[in-house]
Coordinates of C-alpha atoms in Angstrom, one line a residue:
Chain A
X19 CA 125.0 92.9 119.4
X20 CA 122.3 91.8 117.3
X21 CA 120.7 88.6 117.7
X22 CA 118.3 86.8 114.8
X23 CA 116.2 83.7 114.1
X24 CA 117.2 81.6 111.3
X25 CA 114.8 79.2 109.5
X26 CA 116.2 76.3 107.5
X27 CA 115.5 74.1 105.0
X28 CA 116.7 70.9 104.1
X29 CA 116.8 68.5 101.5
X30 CA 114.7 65.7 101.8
X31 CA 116.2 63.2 104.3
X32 CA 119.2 65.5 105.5
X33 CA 118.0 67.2 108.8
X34 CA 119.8 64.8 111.1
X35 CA 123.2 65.8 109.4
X36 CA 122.4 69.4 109.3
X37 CA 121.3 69.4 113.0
X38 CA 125.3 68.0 114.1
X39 CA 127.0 70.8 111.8
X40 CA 125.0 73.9 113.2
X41 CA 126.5 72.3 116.8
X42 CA 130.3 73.2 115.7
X43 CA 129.0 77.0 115.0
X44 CA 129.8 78.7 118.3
X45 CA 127.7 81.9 117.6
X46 CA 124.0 79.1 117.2
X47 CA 123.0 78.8 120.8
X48 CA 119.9 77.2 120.4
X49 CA 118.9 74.3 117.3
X50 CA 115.1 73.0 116.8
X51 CA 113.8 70.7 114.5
X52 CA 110.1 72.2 113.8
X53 CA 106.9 71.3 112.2
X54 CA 105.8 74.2 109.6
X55 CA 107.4 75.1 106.3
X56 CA 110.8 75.5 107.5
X57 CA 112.5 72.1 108.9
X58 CA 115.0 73.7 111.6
X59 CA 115.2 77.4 113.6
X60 CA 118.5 78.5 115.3
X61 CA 119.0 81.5 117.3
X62 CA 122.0 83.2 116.6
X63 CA 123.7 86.6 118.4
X64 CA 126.1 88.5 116.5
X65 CA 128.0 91.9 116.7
X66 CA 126.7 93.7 113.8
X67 CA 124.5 93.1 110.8
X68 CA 127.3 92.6 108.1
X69 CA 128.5 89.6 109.9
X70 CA 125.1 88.0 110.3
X71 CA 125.6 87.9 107.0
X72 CA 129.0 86.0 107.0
X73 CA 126.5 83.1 109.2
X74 CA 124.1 82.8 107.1
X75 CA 126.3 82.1 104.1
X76 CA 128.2 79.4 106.1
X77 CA 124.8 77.9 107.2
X78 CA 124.4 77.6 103.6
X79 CA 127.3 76.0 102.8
X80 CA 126.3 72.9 104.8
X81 CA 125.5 70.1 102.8
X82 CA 121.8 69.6 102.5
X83 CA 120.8 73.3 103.5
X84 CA 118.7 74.0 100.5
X85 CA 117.5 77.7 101.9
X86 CA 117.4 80.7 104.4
X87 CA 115.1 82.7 105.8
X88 CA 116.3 85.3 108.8
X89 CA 114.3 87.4 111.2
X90 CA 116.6 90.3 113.1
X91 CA 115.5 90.5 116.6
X92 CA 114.7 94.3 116.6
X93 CA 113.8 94.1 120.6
X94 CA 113.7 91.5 123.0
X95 CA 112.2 90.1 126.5
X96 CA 113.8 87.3 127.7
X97 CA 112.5 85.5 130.9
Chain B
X11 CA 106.6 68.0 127.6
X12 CA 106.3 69.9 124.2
X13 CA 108.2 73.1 123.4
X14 CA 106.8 75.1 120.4
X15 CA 107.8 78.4 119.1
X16 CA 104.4 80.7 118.4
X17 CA 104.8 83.6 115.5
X18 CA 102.7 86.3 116.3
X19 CA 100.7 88.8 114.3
X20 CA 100.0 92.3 115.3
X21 CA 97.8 95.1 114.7
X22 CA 98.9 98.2 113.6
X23 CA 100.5 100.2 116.4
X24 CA 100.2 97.3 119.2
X25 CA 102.9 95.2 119.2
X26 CA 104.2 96.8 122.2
X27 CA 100.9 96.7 124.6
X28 CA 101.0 92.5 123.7
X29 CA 104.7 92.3 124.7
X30 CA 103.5 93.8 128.1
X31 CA 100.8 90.8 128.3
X32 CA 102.6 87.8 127.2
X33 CA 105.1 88.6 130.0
X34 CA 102.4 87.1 132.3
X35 CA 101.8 83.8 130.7
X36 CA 104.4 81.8 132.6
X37 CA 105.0 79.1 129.7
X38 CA 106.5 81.6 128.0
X39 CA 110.2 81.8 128.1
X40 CA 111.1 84.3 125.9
X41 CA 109.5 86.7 123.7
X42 CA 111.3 88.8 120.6
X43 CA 110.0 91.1 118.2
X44 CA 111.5 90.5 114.8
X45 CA 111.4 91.8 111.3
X46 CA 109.6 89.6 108.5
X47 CA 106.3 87.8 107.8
X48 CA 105.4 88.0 111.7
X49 CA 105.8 91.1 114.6
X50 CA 106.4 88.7 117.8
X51 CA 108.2 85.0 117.9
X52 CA 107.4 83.3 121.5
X53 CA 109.0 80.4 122.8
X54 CA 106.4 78.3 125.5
X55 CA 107.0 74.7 126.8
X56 CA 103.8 72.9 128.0
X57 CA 102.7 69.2 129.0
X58 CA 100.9 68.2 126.3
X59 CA 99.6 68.9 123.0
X60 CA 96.0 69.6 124.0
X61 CA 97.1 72.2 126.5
X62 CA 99.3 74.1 123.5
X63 CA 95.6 75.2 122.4
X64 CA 94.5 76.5 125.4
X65 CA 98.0 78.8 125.3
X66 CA 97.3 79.6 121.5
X67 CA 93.7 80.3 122.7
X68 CA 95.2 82.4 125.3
X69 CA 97.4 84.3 123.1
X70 CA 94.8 85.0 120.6
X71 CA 92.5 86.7 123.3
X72 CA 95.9 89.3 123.7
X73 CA 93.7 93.0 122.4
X74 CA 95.8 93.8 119.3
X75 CA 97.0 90.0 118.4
X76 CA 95.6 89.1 114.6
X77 CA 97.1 85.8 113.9
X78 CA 99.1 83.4 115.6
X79 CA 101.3 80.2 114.0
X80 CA 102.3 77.8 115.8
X81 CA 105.7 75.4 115.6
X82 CA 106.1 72.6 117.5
X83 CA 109.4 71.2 118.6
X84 CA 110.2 67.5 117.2
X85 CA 113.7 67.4 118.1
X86 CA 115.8 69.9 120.0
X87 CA 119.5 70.7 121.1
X88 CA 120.3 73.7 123.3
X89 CA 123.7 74.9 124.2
Chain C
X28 CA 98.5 59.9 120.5
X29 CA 99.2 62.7 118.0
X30 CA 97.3 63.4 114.7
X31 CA 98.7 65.2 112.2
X32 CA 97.8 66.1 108.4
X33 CA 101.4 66.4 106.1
X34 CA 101.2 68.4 103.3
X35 CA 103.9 66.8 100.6
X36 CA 105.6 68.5 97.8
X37 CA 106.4 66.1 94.3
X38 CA 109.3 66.6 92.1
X39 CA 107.6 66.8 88.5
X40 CA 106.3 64.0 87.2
X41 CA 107.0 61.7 90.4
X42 CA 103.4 62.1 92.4
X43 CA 102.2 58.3 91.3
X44 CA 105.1 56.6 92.4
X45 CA 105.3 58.6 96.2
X46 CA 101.5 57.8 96.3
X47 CA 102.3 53.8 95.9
X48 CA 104.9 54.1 98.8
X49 CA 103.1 55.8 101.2
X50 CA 100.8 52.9 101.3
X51 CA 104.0 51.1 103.2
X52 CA 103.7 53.3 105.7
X53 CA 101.3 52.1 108.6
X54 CA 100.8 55.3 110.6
X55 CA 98.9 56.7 107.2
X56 CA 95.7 56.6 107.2
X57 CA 94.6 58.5 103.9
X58 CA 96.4 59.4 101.2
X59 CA 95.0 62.2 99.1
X60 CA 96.5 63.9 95.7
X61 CA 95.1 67.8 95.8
X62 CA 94.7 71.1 94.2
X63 CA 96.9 74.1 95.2
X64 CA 100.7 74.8 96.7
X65 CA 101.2 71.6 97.9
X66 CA 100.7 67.9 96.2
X67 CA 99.6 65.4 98.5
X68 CA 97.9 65.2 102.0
X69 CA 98.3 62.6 104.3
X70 CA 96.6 61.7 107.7
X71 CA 99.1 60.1 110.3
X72 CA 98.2 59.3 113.8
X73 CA 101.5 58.1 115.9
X74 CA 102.1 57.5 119.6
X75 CA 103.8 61.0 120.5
X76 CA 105.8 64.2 119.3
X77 CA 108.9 62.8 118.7
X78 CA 107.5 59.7 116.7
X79 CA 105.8 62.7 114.2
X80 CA 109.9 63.6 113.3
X81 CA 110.4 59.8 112.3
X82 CA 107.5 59.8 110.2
X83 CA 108.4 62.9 108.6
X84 CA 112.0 61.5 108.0
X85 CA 110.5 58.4 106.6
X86 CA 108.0 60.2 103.9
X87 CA 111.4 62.6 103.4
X88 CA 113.4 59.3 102.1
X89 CA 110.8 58.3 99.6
X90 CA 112.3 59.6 95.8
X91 CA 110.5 62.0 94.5
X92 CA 109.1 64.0 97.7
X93 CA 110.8 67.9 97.2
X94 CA 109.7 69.1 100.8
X95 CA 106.9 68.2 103.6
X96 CA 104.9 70.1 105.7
X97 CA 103.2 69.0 109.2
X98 CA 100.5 70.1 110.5
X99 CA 99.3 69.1 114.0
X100 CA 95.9 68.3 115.3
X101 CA 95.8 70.0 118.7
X102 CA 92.0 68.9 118.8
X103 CA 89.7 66.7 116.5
X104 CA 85.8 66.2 116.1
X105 CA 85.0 62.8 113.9
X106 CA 82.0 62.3 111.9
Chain D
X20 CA 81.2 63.2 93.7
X21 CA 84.2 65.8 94.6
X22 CA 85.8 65.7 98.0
X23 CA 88.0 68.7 99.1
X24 CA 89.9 69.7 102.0
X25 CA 89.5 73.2 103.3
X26 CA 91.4 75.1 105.5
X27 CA 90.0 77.9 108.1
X28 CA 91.4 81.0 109.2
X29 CA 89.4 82.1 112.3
X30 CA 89.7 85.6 114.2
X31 CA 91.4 86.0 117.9
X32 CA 89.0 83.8 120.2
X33 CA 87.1 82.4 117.8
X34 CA 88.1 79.2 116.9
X35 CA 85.8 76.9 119.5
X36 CA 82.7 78.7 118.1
X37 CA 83.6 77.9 114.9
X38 CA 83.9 74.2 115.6
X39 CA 80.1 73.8 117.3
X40 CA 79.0 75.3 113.8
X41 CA 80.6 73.5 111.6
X42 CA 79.0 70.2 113.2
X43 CA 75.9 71.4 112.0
X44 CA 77.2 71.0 108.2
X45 CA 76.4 68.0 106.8
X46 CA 78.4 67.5 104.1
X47 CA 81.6 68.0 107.0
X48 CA 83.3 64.6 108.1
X49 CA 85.6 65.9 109.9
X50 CA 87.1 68.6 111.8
X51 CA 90.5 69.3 113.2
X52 CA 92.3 71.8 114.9
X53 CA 95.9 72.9 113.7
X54 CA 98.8 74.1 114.6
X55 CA 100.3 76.2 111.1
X56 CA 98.9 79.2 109.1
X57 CA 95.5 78.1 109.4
X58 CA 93.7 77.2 112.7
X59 CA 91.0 74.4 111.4
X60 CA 90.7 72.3 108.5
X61 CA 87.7 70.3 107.6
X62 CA 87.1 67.6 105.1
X63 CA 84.0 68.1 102.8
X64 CA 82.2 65.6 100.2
X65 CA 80.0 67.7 97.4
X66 CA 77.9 66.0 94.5
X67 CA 79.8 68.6 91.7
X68 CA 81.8 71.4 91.9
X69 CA 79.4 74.3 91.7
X70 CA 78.2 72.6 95.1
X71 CA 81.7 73.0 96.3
X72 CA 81.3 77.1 96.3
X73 CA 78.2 76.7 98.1
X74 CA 79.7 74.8 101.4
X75 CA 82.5 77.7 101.2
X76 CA 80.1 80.6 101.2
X77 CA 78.1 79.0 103.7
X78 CA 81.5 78.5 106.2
X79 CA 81.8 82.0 105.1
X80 CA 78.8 82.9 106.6
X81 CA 80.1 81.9 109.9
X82 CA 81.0 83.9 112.9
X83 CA 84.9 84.4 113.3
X84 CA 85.9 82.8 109.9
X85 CA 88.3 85.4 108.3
X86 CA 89.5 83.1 105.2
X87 CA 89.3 80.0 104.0
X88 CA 91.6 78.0 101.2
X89 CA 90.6 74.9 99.5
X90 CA 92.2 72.0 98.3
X91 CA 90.2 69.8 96.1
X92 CA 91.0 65.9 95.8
X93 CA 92.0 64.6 92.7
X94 CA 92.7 61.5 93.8
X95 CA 92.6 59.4 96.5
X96 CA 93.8 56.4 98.4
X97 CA 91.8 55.7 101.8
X98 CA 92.6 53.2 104.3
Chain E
X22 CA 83.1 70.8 82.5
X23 CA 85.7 72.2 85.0
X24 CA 87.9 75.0 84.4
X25 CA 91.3 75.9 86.2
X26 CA 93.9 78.5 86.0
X27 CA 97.7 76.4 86.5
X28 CA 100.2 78.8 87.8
X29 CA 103.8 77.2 87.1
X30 CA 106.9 78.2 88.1
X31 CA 110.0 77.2 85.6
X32 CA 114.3 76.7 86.5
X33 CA 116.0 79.7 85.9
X34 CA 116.5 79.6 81.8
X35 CA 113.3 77.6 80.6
X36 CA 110.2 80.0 80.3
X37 CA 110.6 79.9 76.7
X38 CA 110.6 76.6 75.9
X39 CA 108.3 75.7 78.2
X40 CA 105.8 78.4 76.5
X41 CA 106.3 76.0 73.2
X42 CA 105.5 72.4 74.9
X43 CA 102.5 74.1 76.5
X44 CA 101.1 74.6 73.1
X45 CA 100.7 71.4 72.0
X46 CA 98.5 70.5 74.9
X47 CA 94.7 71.0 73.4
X48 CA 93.2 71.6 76.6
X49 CA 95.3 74.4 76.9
X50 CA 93.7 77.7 76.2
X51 CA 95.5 80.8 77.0
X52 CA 99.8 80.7 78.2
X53 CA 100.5 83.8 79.9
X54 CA 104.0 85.0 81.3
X55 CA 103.9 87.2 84.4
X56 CA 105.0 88.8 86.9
X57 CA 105.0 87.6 90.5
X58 CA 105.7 84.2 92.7
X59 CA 104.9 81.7 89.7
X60 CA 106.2 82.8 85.9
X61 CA 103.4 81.5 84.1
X62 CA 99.7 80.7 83.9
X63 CA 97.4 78.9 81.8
X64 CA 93.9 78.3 81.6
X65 CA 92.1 74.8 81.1
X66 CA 88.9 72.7 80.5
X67 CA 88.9 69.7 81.3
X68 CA 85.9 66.8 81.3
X69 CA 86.0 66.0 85.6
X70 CA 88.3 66.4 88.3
X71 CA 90.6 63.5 87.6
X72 CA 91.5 64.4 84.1
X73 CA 92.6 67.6 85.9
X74 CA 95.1 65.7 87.4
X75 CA 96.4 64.3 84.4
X76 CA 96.5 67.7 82.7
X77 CA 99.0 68.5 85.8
X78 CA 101.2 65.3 85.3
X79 CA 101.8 66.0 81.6
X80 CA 102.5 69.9 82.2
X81 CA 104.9 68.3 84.8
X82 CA 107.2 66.0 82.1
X83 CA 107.6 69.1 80.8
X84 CA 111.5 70.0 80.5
X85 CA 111.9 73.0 83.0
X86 CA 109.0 72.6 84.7
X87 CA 109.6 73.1 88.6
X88 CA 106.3 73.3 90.6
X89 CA 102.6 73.9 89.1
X90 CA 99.9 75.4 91.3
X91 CA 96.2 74.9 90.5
X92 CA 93.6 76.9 90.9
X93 CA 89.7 75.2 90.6
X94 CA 87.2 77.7 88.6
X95 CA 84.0 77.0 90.4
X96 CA 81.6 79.7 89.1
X97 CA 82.8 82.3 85.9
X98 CA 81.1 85.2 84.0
X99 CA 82.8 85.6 80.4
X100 CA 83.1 89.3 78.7
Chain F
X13 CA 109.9 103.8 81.2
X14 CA 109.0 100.8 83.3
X15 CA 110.5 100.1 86.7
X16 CA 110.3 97.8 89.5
X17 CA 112.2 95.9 92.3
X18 CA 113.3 91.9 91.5
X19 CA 113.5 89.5 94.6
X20 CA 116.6 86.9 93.4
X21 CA 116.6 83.6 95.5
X22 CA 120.2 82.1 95.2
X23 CA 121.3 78.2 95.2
X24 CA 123.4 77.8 99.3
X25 CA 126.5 79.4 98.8
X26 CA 126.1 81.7 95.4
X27 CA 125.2 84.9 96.8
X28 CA 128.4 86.5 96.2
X29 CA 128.8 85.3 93.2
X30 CA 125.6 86.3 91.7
X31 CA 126.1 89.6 92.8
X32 CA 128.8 90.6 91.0
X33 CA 127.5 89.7 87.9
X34 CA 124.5 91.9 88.5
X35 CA 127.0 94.3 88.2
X36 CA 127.2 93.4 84.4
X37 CA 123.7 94.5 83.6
X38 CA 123.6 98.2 83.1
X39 CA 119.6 98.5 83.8
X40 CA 120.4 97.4 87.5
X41 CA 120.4 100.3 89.7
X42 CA 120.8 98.7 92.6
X43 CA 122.0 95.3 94.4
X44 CA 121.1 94.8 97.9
X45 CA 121.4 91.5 100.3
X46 CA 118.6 91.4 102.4
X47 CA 117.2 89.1 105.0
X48 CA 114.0 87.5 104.5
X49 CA 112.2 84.8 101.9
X50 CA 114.8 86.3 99.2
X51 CA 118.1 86.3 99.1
X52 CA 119.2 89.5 96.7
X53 CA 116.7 92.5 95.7
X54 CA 117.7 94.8 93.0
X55 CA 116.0 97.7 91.1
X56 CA 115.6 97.6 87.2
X57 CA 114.5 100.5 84.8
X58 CA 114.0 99.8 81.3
X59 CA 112.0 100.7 78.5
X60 CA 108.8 98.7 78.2
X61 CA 107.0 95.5 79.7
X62 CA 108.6 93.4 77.1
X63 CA 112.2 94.2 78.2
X64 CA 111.4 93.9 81.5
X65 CA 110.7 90.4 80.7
X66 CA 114.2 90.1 79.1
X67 CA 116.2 91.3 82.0
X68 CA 114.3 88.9 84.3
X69 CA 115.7 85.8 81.9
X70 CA 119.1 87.6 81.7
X71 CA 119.2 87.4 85.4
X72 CA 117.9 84.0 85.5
X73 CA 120.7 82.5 83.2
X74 CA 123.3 83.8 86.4
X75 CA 124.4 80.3 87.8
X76 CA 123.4 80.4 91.1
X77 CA 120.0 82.0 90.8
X78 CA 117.1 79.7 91.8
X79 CA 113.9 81.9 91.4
X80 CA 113.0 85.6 90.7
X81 CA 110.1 87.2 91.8
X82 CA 109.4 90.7 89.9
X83 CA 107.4 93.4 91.3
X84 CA 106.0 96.1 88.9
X85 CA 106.7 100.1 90.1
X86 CA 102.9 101.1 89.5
X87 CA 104.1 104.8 90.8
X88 CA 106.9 106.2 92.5
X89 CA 108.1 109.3 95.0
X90 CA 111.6 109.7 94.9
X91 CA 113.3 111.4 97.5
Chain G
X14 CA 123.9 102.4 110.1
X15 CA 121.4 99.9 109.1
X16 CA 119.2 100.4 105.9
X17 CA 116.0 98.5 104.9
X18 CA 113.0 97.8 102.3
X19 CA 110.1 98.0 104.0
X20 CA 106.9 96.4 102.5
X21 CA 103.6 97.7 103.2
X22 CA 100.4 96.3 103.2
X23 CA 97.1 99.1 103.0
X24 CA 93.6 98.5 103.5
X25 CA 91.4 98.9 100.0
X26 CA 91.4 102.4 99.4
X27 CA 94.0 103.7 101.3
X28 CA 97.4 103.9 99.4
X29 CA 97.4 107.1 98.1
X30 CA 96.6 108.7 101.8
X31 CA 99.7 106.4 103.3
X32 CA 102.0 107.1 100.3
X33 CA 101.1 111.2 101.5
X34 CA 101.9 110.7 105.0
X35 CA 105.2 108.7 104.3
X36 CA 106.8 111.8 102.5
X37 CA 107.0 113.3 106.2
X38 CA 108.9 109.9 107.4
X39 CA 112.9 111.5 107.2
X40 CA 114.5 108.4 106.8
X41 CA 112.6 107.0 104.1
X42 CA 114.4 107.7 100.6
X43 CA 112.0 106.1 97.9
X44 CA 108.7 105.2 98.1
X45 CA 107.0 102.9 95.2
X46 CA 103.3 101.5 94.8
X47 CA 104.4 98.3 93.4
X48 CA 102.3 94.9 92.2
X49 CA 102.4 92.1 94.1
X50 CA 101.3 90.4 97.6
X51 CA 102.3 94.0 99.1
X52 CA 101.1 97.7 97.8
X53 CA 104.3 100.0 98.4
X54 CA 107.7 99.3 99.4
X55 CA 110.1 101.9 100.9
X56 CA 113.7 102.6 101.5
X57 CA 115.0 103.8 105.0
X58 CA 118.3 104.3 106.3
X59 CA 118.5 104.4 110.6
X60 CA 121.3 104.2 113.0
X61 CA 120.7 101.3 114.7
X62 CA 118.6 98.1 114.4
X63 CA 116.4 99.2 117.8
X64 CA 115.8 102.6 115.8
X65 CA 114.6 100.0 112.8
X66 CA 111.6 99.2 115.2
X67 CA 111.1 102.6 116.1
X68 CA 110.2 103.8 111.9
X69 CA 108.4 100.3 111.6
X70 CA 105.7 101.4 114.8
X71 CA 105.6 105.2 113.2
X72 CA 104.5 103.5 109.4
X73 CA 102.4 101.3 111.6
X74 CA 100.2 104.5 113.3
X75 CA 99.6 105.8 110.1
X76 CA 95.9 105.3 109.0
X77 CA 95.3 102.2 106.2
X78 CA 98.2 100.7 107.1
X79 CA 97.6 97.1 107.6
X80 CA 100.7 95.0 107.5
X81 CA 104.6 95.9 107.6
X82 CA 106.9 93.5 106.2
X83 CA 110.6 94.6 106.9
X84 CA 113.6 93.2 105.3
X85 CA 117.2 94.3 106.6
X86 CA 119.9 94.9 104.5
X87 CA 122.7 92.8 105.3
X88 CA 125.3 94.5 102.2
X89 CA 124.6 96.9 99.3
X90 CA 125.9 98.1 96.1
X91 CA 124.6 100.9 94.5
X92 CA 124.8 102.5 90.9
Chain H
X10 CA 98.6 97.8 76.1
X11 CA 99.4 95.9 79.4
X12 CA 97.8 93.0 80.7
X13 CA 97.1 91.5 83.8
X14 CA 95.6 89.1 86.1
X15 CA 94.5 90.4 89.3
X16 CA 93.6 87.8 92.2
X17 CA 91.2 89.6 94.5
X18 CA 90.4 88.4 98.5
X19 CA 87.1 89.0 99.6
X20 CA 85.7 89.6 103.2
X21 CA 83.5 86.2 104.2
X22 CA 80.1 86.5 102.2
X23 CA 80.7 88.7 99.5
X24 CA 82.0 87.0 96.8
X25 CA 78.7 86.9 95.1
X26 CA 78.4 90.8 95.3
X27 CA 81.8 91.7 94.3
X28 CA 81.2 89.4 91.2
X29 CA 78.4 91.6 90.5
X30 CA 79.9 94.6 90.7
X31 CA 83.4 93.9 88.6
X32 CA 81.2 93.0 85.3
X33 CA 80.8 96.8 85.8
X34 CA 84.5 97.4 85.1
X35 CA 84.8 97.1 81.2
X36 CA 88.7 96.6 81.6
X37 CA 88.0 93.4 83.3
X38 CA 87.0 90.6 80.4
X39 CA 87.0 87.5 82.6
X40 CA 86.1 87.0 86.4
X41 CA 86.2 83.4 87.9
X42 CA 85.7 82.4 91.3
X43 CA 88.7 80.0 92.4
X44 CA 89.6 77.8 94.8
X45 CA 93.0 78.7 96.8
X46 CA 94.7 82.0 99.1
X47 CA 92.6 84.4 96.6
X48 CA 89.0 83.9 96.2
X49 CA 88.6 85.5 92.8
X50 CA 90.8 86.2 89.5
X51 CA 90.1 88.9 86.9
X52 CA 92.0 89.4 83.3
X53 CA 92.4 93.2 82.9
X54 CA 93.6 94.8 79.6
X55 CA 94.8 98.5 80.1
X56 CA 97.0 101.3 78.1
X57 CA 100.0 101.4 80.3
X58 CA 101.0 100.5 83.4
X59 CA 99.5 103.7 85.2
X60 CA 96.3 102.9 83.9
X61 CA 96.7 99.0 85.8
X62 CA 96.6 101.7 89.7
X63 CA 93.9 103.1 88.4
X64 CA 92.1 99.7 87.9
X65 CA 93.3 98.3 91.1
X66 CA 92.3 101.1 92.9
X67 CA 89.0 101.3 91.0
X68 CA 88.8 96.9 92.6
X69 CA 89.6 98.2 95.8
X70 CA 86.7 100.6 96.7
X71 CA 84.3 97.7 95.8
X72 CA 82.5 96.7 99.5
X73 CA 83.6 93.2 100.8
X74 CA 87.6 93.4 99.0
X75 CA 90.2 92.6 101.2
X76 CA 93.4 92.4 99.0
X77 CA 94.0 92.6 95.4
X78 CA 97.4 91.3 94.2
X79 CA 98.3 92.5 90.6
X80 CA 100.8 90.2 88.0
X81 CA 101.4 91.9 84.6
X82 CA 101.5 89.6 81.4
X83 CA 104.6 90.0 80.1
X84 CA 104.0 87.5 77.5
X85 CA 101.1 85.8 76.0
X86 CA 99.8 83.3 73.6
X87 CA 96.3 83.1 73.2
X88 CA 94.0 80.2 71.7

């Protein structure tokens, strides 16, 4: 399993519509709206790395997502 | 209550002795060492905005920790 | 209340016009066109963290605006 | 008269020593803590620009400031 | 007199004709293309600080033009 | 012989698409889809700092591509 | 397996020493000084993406390294 | 012949003495003190790209540099 943060950006004035599509993506379980250069960060676990591949390209396909930025989780502590 | 998420900086060669610490600051949930810009990513919920310096402050005194950023949470769904 | 400073990003040749509209906006309390990555700089002071995302939104619906960027004052000395 | 926004980087633990000092700078109206990639920004009024350089070096010159980025105003709306 | 270096970044497609509009701007002294975040930088001298800014709005009507980044030149030494 | 890595951002959805026509430019050694600011990076070699230039607008008339970012091999080990 | 440019950031002085010691790194194929916000990028190939970690700490111990900035790859073609 | 522009960070409170000692470099025809991320911007002229290490490397022994970051001129029109 490998789990990742994924930044978002979104067009000016789309955030609220983004935020309700991420919702119907099963493998997102956690959406923020954030201050900072990105708009929105969702956590994400997958089973390998081709296939976090395969979510960011349908994150991308949501209307007003204008770009991308993931960060793998190489290790992880979780309280 | 305000949630933020805190990317952290390391050090060469410390990233693993400031894991070790920030699992004793309780308003941390969760803390994941990722691939990209920054080493660590945090998650911390606290009462106010005020108090979100004093865990930034208390972050930053971490031996090792170069830079911190700091995102606060506008909006926020969890599954 | 929660200060903040938002860093806005013009479309070419649209930073006049998003300068006259952020007048409208009450929360504002300086409006400054600057040097460097990002356009404009504005000062907002509104009641609490969730009132910053409206604000945001708002400044996000005037035409012209490519992207914003918040900032949040955790702690302020005034001259 | 040239005003400017400048933004502070400070080192781990440093950032409320930094503040005191920069109360002793005149030509400093303000100073605010921040969440983001930089930990203070202040707002500066010089007579010309080679002034400008001066007020850097001389934050420069301070205890715990590792970098600092300006933004000079080009223009200006104030409330 | 103030100097400034404007790095500008162009839609896939347009460096080349952007290169040509920049010419006919007098205050324009030196068009570079190069490598890096931004595809090219020129070098002005302007009169004061708010002509800057209209040196920025006319490079921005330029066809192509995406995003312009300036850069204040407060001290030089010329070979 | 020049040669050096070229970060591709790509419009939401046009990764794939981009990619194979990379495959169409014989100086491209290499196509990889990486996580981080940029979507695509790929290795060039070509004959002088003038082609390089060439390539980087043959890559930017892909539809799809948004921004390239080129970074000069100064010197290389090769395993 | 998982491969991955690796980015690395040296301290003045230093990148002919690291680009020495990173020959005796096994799973690094390529190693370039580039130009740019980072000094040398390299190639790995590991097993797994807790193995990632483990090269990223071992680039990290090596003297004049100051920074790591590591970008997974997700899919590949090569020449 | 290759050009370049080479931003250069400085260390707080050297600026003035790393000015002095680039107008011993006779590669370097221009140095300006900026505002923005880099504190300082040369114009370098060299024979090939080889050369351009050299120079950086020659930048980076000079007491109070933090960072140099190289783009090569791929084009130019001068004045």
């Amino acid at each position: 399993m490998i789990g990742a943060y994924i930044m978002i950006s979104a067009t000016p004035g789309s955030i609220n519509t983004i935020v309700k599509e991420l919702r119907n993506i099963e493998q997102i379980e956690n959406v923020s709206v954030i201050t900072g250069e990105y708009d929105i960060v969702v956590r994400v676990t997958v089973d390998n790395i081709q296939y976090l591949a395969d979510i960011t390209d349908r994150i991308n396909t949501i209307k007003g997502v204008s770009k991308t930025h993931t960060h793998v989780i190489m290790r992880e502590l979780r309280a």
